[in-house]
mmCIF file of C-alpha atoms in Angstrom:
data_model
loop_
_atom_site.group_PDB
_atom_site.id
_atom_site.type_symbol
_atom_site.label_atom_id
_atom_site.label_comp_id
_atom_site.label_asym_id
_atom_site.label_seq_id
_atom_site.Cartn_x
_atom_site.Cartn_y
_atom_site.Cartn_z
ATOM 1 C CA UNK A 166 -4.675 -17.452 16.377
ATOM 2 C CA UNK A 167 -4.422 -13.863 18.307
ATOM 3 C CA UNK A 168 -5.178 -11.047 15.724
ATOM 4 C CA UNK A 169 -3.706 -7.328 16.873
ATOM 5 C CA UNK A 170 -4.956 -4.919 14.899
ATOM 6 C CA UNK A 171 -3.545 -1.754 16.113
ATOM 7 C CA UNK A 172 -6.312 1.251 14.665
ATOM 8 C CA UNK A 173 -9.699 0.561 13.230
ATOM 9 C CA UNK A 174 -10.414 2.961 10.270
ATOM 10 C CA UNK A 175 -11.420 1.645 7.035
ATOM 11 C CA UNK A 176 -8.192 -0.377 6.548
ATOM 12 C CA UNK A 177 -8.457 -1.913 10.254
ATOM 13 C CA UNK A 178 -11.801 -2.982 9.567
ATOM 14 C CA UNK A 179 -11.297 -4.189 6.438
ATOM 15 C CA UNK A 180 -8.929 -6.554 7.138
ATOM 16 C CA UNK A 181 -10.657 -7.132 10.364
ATOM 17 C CA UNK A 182 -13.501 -8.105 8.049
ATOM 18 C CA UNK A 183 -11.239 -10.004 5.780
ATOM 19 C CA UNK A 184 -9.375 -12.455 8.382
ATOM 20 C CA UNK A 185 -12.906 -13.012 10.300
ATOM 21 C CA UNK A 186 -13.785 -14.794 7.185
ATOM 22 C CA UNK A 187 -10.588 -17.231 6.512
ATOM 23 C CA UNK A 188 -10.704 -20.619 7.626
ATOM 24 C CA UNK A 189 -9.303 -20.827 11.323
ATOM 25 C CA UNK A 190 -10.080 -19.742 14.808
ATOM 26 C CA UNK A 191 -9.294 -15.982 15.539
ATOM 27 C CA UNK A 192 -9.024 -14.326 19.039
ATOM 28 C CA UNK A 193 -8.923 -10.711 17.773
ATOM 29 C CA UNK A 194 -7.766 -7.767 20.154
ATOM 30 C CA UNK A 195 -7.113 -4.362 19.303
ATOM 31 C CA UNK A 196 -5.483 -0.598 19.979
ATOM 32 C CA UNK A 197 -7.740 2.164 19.342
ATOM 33 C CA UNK A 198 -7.490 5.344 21.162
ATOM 34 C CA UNK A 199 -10.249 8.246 19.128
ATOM 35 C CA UNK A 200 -12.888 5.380 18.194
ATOM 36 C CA UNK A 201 -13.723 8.109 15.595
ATOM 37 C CA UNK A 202 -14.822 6.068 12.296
ATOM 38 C CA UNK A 203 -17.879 4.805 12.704
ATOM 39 C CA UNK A 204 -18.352 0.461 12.095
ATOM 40 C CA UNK A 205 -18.026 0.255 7.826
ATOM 41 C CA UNK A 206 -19.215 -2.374 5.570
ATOM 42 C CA UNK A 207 -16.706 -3.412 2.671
ATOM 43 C CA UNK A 208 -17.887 -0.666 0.207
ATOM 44 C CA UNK A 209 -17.233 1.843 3.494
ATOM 45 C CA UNK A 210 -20.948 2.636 3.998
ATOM 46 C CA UNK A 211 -21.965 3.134 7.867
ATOM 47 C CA UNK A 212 -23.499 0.611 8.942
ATOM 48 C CA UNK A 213 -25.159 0.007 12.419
ATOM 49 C CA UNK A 214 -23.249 -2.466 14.514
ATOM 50 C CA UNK A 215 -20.815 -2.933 17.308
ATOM 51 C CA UNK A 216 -17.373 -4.236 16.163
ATOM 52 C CA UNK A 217 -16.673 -5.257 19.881
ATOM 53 C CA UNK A 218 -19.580 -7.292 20.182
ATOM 54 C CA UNK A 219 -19.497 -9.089 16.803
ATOM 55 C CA UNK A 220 -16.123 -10.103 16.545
ATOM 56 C CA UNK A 221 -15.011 -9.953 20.416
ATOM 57 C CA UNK A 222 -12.589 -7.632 20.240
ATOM 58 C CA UNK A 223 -10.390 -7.334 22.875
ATOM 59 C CA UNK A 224 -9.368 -3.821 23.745
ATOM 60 C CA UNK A 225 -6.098 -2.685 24.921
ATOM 61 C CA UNK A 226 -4.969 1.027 26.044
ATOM 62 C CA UNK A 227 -1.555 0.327 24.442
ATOM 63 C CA UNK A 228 1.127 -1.987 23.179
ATOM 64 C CA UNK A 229 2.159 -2.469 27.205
ATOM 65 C CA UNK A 230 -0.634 -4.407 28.239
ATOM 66 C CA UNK A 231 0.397 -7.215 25.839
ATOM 67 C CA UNK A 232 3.485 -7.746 28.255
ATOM 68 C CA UNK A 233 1.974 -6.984 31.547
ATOM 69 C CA UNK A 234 -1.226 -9.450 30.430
ATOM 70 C CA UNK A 235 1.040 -12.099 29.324
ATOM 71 C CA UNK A 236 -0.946 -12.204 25.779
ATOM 72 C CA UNK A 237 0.176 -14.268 23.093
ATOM 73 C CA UNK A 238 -0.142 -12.525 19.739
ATOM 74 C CA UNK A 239 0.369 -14.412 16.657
ATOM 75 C CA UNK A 240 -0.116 -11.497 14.133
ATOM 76 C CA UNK A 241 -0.391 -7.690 14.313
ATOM 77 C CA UNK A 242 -1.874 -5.380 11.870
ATOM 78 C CA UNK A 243 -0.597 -1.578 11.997
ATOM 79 C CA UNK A 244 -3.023 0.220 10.276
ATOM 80 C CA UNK A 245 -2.676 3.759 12.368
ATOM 81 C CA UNK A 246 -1.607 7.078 10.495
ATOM 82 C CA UNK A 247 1.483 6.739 8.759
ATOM 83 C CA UNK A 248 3.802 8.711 10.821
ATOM 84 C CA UNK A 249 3.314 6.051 13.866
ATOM 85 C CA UNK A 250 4.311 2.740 11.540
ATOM 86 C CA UNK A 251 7.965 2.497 12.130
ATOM 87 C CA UNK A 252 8.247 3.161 15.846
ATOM 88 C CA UNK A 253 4.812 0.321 16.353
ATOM 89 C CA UNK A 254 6.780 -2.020 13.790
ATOM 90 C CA UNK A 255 9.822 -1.668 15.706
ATOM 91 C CA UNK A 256 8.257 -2.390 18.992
ATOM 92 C CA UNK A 257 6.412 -5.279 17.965
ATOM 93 C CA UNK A 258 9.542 -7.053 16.354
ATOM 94 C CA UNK A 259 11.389 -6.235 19.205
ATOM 95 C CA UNK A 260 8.685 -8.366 20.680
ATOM 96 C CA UNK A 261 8.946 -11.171 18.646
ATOM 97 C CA UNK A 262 5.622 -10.503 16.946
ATOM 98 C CA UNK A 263 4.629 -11.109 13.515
ATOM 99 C CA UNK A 264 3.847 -7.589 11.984
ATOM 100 C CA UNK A 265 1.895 -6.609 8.545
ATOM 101 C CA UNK A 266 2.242 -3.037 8.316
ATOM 102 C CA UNK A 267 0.166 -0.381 6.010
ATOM 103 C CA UNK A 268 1.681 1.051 3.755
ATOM 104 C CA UNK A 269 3.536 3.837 3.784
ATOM 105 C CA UNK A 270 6.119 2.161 6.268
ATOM 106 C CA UNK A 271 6.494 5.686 7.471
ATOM 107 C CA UNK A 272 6.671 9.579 6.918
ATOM 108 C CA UNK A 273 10.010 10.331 7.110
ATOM 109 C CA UNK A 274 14.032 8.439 7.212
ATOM 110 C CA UNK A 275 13.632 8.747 11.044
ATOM 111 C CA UNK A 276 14.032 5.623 12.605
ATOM 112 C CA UNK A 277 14.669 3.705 8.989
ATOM 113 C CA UNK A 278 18.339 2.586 10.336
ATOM 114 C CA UNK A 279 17.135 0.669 13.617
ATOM 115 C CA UNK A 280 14.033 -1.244 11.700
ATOM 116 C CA UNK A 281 16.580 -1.879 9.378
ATOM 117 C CA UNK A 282 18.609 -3.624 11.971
ATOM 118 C CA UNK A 283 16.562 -5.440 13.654
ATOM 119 C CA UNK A 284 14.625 -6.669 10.181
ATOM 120 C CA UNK A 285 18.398 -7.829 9.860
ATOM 121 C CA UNK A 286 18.229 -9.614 13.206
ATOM 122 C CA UNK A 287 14.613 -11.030 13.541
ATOM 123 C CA UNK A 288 14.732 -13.422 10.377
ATOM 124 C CA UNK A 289 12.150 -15.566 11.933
ATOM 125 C CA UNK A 290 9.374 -13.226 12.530
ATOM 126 C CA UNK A 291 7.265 -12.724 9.785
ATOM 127 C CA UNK A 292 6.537 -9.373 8.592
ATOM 128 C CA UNK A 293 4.764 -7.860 5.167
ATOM 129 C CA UNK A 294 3.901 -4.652 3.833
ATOM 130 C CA UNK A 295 0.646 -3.198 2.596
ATOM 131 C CA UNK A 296 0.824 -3.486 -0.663
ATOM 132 C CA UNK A 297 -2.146 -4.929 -2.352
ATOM 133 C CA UNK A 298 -1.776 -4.298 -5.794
ATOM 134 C CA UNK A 299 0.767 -6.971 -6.183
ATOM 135 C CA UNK A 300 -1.659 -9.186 -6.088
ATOM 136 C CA UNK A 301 -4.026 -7.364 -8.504
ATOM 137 C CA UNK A 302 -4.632 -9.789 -11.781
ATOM 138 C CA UNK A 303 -3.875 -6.061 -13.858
ATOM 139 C CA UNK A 304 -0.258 -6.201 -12.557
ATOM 140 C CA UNK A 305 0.518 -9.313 -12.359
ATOM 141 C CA UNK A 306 -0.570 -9.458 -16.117
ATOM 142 C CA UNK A 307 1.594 -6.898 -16.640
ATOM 143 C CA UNK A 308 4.765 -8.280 -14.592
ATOM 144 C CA UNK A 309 4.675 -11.400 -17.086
ATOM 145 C CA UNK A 310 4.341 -9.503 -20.444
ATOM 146 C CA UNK A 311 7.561 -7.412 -19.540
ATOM 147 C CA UNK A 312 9.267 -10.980 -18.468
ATOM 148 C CA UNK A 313 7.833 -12.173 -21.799
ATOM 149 C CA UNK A 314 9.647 -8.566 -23.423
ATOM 150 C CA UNK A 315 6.347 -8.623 -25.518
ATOM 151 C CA UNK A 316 6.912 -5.458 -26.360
ATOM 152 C CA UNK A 317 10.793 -5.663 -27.042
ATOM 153 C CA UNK A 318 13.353 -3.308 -25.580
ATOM 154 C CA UNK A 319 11.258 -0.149 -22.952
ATOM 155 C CA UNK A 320 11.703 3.148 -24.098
ATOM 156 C CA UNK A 321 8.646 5.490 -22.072
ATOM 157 C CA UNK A 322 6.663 4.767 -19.535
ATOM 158 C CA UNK A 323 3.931 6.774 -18.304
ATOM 159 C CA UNK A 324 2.156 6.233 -14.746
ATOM 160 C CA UNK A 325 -1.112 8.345 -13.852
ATOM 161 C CA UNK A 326 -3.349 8.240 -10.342
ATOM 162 C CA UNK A 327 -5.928 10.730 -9.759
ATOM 163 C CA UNK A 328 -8.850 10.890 -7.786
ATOM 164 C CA UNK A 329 -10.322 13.539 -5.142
ATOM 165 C CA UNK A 330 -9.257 12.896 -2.428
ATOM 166 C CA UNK A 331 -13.074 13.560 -0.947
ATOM 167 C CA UNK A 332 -14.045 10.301 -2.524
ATOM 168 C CA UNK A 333 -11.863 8.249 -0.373
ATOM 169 C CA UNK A 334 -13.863 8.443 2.793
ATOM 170 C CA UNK A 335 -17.299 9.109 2.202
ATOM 171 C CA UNK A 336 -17.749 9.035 6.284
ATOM 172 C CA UNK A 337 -15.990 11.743 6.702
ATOM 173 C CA UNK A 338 -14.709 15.392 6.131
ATOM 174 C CA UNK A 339 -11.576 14.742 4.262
ATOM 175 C CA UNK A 340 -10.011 17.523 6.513
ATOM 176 C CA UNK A 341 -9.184 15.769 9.300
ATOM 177 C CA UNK A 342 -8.133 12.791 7.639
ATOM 178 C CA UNK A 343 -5.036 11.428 7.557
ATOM 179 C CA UNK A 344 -4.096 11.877 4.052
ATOM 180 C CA UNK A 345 -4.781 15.724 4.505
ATOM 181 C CA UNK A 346 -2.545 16.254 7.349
ATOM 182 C CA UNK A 347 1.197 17.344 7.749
ATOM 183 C CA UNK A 348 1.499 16.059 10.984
ATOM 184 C CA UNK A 349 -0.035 12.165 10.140
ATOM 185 C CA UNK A 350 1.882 11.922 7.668
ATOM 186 C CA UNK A 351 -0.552 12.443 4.381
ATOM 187 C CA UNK A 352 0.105 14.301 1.036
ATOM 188 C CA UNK A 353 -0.196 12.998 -2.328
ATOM 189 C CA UNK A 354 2.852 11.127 -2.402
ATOM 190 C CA UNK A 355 2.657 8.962 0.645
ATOM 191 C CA UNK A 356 -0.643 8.353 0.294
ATOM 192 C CA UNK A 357 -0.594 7.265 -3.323
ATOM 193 C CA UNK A 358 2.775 5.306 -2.594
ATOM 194 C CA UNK A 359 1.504 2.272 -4.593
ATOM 195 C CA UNK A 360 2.585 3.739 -7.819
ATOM 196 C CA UNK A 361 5.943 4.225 -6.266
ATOM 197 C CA UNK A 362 5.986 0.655 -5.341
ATOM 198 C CA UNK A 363 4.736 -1.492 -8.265
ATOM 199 C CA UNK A 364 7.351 1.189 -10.176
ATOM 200 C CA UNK A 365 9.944 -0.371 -8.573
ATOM 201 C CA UNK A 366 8.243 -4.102 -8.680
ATOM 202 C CA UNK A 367 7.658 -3.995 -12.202
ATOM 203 C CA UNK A 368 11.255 -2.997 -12.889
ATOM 204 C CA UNK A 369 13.155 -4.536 -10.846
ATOM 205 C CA UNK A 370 16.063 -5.543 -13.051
ATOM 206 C CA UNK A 371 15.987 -1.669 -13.538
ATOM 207 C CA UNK A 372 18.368 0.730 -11.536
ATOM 208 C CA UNK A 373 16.234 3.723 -10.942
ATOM 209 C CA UNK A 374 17.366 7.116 -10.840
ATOM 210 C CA UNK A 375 15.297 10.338 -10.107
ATOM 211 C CA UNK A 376 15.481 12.946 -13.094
ATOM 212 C CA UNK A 377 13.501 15.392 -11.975
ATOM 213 C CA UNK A 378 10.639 16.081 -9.596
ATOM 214 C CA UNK A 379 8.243 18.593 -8.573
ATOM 215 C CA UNK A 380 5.059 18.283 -5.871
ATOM 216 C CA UNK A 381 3.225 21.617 -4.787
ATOM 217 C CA UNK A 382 -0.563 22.165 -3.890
ATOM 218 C CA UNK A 383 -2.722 23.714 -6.413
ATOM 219 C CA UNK A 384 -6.168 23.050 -5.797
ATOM 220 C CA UNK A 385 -7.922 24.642 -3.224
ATOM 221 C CA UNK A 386 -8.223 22.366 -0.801
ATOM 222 C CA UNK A 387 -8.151 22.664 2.464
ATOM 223 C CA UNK A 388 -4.859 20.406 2.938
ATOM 224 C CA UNK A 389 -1.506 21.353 4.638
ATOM 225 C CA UNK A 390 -0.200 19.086 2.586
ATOM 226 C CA UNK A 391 0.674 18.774 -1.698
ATOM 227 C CA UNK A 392 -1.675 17.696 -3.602
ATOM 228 C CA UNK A 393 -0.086 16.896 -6.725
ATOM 229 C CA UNK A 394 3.484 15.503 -7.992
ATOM 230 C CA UNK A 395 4.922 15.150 -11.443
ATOM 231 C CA UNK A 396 8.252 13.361 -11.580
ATOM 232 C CA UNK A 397 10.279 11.961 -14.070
ATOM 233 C CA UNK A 398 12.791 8.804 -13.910
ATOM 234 C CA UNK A 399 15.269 7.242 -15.774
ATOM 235 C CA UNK A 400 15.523 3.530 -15.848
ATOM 236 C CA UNK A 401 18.709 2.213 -17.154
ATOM 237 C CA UNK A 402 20.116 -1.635 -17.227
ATOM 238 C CA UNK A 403 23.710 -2.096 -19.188
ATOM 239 C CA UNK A 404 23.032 0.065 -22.545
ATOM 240 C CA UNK A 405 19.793 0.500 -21.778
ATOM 241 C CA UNK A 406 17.399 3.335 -21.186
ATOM 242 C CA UNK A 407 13.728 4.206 -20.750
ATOM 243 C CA UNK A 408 12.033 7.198 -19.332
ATOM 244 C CA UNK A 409 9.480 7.071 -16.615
ATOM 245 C CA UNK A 410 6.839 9.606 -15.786
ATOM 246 C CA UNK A 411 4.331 9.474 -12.463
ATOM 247 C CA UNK A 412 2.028 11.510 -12.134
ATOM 248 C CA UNK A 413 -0.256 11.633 -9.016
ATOM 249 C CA UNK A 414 -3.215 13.984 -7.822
ATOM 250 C CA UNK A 415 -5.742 14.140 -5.188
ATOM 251 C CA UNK A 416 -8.370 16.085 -7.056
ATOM 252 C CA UNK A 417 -8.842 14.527 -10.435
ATOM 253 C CA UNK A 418 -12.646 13.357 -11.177
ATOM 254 C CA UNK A 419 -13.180 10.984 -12.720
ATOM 255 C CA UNK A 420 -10.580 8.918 -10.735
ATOM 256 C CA UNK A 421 -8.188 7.963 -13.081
ATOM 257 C CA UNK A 422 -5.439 5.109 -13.102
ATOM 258 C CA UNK A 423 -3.744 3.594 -15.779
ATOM 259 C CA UNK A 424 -0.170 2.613 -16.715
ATOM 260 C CA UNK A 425 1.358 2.973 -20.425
ATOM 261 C CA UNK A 426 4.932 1.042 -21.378
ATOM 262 C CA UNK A 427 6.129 2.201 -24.625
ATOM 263 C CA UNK A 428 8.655 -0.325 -26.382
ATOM 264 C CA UNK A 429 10.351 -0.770 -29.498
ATOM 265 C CA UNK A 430 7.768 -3.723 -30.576
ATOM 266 C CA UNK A 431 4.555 -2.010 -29.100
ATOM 267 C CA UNK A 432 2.768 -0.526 -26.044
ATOM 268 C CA UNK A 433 0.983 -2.205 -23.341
ATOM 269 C CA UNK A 434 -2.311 0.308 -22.381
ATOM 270 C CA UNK A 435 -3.802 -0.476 -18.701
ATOM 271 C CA UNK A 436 -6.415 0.615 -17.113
ATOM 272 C CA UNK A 437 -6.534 -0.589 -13.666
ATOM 273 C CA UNK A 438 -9.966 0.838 -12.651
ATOM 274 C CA UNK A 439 -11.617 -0.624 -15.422
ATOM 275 C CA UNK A 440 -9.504 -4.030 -15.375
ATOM 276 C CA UNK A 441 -8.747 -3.535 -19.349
ATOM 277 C CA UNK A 442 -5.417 -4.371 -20.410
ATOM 278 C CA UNK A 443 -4.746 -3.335 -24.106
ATOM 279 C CA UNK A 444 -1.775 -4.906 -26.061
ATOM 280 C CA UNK A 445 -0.658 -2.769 -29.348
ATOM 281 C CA UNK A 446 1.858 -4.920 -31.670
ATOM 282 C CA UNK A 447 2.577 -3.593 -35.368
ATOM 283 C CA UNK A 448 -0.796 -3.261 -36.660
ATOM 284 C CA UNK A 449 -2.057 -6.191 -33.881
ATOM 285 C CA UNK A 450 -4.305 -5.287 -30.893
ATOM 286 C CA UNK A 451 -4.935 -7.720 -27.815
ATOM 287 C CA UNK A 452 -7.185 -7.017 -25.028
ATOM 288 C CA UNK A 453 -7.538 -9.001 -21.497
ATOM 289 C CA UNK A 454 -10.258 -7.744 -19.501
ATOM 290 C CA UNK A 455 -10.026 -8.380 -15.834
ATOM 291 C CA UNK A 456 -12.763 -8.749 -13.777
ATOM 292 C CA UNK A 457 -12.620 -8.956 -9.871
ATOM 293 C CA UNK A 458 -13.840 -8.009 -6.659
ATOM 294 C CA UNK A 459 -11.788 -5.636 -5.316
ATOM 295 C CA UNK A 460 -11.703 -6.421 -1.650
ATOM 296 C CA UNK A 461 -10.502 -10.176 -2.779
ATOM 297 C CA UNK A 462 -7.362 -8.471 -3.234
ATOM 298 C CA UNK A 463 -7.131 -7.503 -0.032
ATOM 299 C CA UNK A 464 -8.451 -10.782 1.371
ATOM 300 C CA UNK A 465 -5.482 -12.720 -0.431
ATOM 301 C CA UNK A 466 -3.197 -10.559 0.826
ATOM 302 C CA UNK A 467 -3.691 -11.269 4.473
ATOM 303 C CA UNK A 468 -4.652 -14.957 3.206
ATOM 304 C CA UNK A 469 -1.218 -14.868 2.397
ATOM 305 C CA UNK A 470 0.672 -13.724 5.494
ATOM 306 C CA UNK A 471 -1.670 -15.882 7.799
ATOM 307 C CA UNK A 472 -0.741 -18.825 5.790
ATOM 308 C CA UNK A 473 2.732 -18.001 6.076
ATOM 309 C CA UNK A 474 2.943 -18.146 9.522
ATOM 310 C CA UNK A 475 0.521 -21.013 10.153
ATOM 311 C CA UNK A 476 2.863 -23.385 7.906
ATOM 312 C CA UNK A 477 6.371 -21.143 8.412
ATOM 313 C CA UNK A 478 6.669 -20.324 4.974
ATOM 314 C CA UNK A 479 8.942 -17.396 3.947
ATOM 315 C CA UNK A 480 7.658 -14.405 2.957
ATOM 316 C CA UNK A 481 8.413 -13.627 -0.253
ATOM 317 C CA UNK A 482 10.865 -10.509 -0.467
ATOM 318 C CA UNK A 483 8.594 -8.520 -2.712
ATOM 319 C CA UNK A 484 6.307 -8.201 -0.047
ATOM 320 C CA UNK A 485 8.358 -7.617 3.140
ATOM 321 C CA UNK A 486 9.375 -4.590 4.884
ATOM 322 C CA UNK A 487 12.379 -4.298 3.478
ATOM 323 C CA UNK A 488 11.120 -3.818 -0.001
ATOM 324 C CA UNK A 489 8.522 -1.334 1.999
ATOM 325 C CA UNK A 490 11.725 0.456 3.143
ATOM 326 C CA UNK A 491 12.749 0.157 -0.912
ATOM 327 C CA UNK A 492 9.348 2.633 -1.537
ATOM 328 C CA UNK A 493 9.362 4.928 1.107
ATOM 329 C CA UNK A 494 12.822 6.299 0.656
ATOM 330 C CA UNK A 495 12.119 6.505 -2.770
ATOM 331 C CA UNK A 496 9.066 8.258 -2.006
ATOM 332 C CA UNK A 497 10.573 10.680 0.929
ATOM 333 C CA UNK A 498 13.669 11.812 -1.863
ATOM 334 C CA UNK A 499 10.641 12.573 -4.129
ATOM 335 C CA UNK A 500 9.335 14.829 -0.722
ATOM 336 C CA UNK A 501 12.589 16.241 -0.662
ATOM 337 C CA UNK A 502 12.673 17.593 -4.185
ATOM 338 C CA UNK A 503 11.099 20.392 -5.833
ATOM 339 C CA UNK A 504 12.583 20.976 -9.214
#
């Protein structure tokens, strides 16, 4: 298979890393324009190597040369800063090219309207967002005690993710990264997106309406962006009703992420850095511990979409960009608002 990856910062690599080792031949070629990060390892420690030499990357100056070189590509990766995802997913569907994209899907609505379309057109073409955690043993545990309604009818739910947002790149000054910057589109809400999403996963049978939300900057970072968002939602399905509260920060140490679902029979605790899973019924108390190597996450998720297209499965519709559409319009209203 030809492998794409357009950018080669710690998510390029890592799934770089991640397809090199699944079973099959891979031709990989690539788009990078800074070559800024330096070659990672999967805990994203420098390390001393050259990518191009040990996995033959191919380089390209830009999406053109796959057309004037005649190149075949079975997949492509986007993994460049967020505010270039819609217009490189566009172009590479338009192209009849398989596409994975990061997640966000984008910064902004702009463009939304003509993926949309051709998403409507291209059936055939494979495509699959970014989102990990929905293959994460924590939420998947947690998908099938709400199906279960172990805890009985929802009433609050409370969603936390902090952590600094130095601690995400050791390699480098957080300043200049994209999650820091206006113009790439970073900020606290974008870049944490995957609360957004499994919100929306987990309660699907939900409709979900924004109550309230507010995101500012109130560390002193040196961001142009905000760096924290508390927002309240109400889910509602026929008589129905439960609250839901997100909060997300890019300063918080210890990180912190955890879920809590309040219902009438119980709680369910989570702790998805620790893997714990705590279920609270009457005076009953159940815990799961999970534990797993993080990057195999990752590694089944692009397990999954190469399989797809190898045997021309479907992609499942959780995991497509349409449902990545779902998040980031949720996620840009949530921009929008202040109070």
């Amino acid at each position: 298979m030809n492998i794409l990856i357009l950018g080669l910062g710690s998510i390029g690599q890592r799934h770089l890393r991640n397809i090199n080792k699944l079973n099959g031949k891979f031709n990989f070629f690539a788009v990078r324009k800074k070559f800024i990060t330096p070659a990672l390892d999967v805990k994203n420690k420098v390390i001393k190597t050259d990518l191009k030499k040990k996995y033959k990357i191919k380089y390209l100056k830009n999406l053109s040369q796959i057309l004037q070189n005649k190149i075949k590509i079975d997949a492509a990766f986007v993994c460049t800063p967020s505010n270039y995802h819609i217009e490189e997913a566009i172009w590479l569907l338009k192209n009849n090219i398989n596409t994975f994209v990061e997640k966000p899907l984008g910064s902004s609505f702009k463009k939304l309207s003509t993926l949309k379309r051709i998403l409507d057109k291209k059936t055939n073409i494979k495509n699959m967002m970014g989102y990990q955690l929905k293959f994460n043993p924590i939420i998947k545990k947690i998908s099938f005690l709400l199906k279960k309604k172990t805890i009985g009818k929802l009433n609050n739910i409370f969603v936390h993710h902090g952590e600094h947002i130095n601690d995400f790149h050791p390699y480098e000054n957080y300043r200049i990264s994209y999650a820091a910057r206006k113009d790439l589109g970073g900020g606290v809400i974008l870049c944490q997106i995957h609360e957004i999403d499994y919100i929306l996963h987990l309660f699907s049978n939900y409709k979900i309406k924004i109550l309230n939300s507010y995101h500012t900057r109130v560390s002193n970072l040196k961001i142009d962006v905000e760096d924290t968002v508390v927002s309240n939602f109400i889910l509602s399905r026929k008589s129905s009703k439960a609250i839901c509260t997100m909060h997300l920060n890019f300063f918080e140490r210890p990180k912190k992420r955890s879920i809590q679902i309040i219902g009438e029979k119980g709680k369910i605790d989570a702790d998805l850095n620790s893997g714990n899973i705590f279920i609270h019924r009457n005076s009953s108390k159940k815990m799961f511990k999970f534990k797993f190597d993080r990057n195999k996450i990752f590694k089944n998720q692009v397990k999954y979409f190469i399989d797809c297209i190898k045997n021309g499965k479907k992609i499942d519709k959780k995991y497509d960009l349409k449902n990545g559409i779902r998040s980031l319009e949720l996620a840009m209203k949530l921009k929008e608002k202040r109070k």
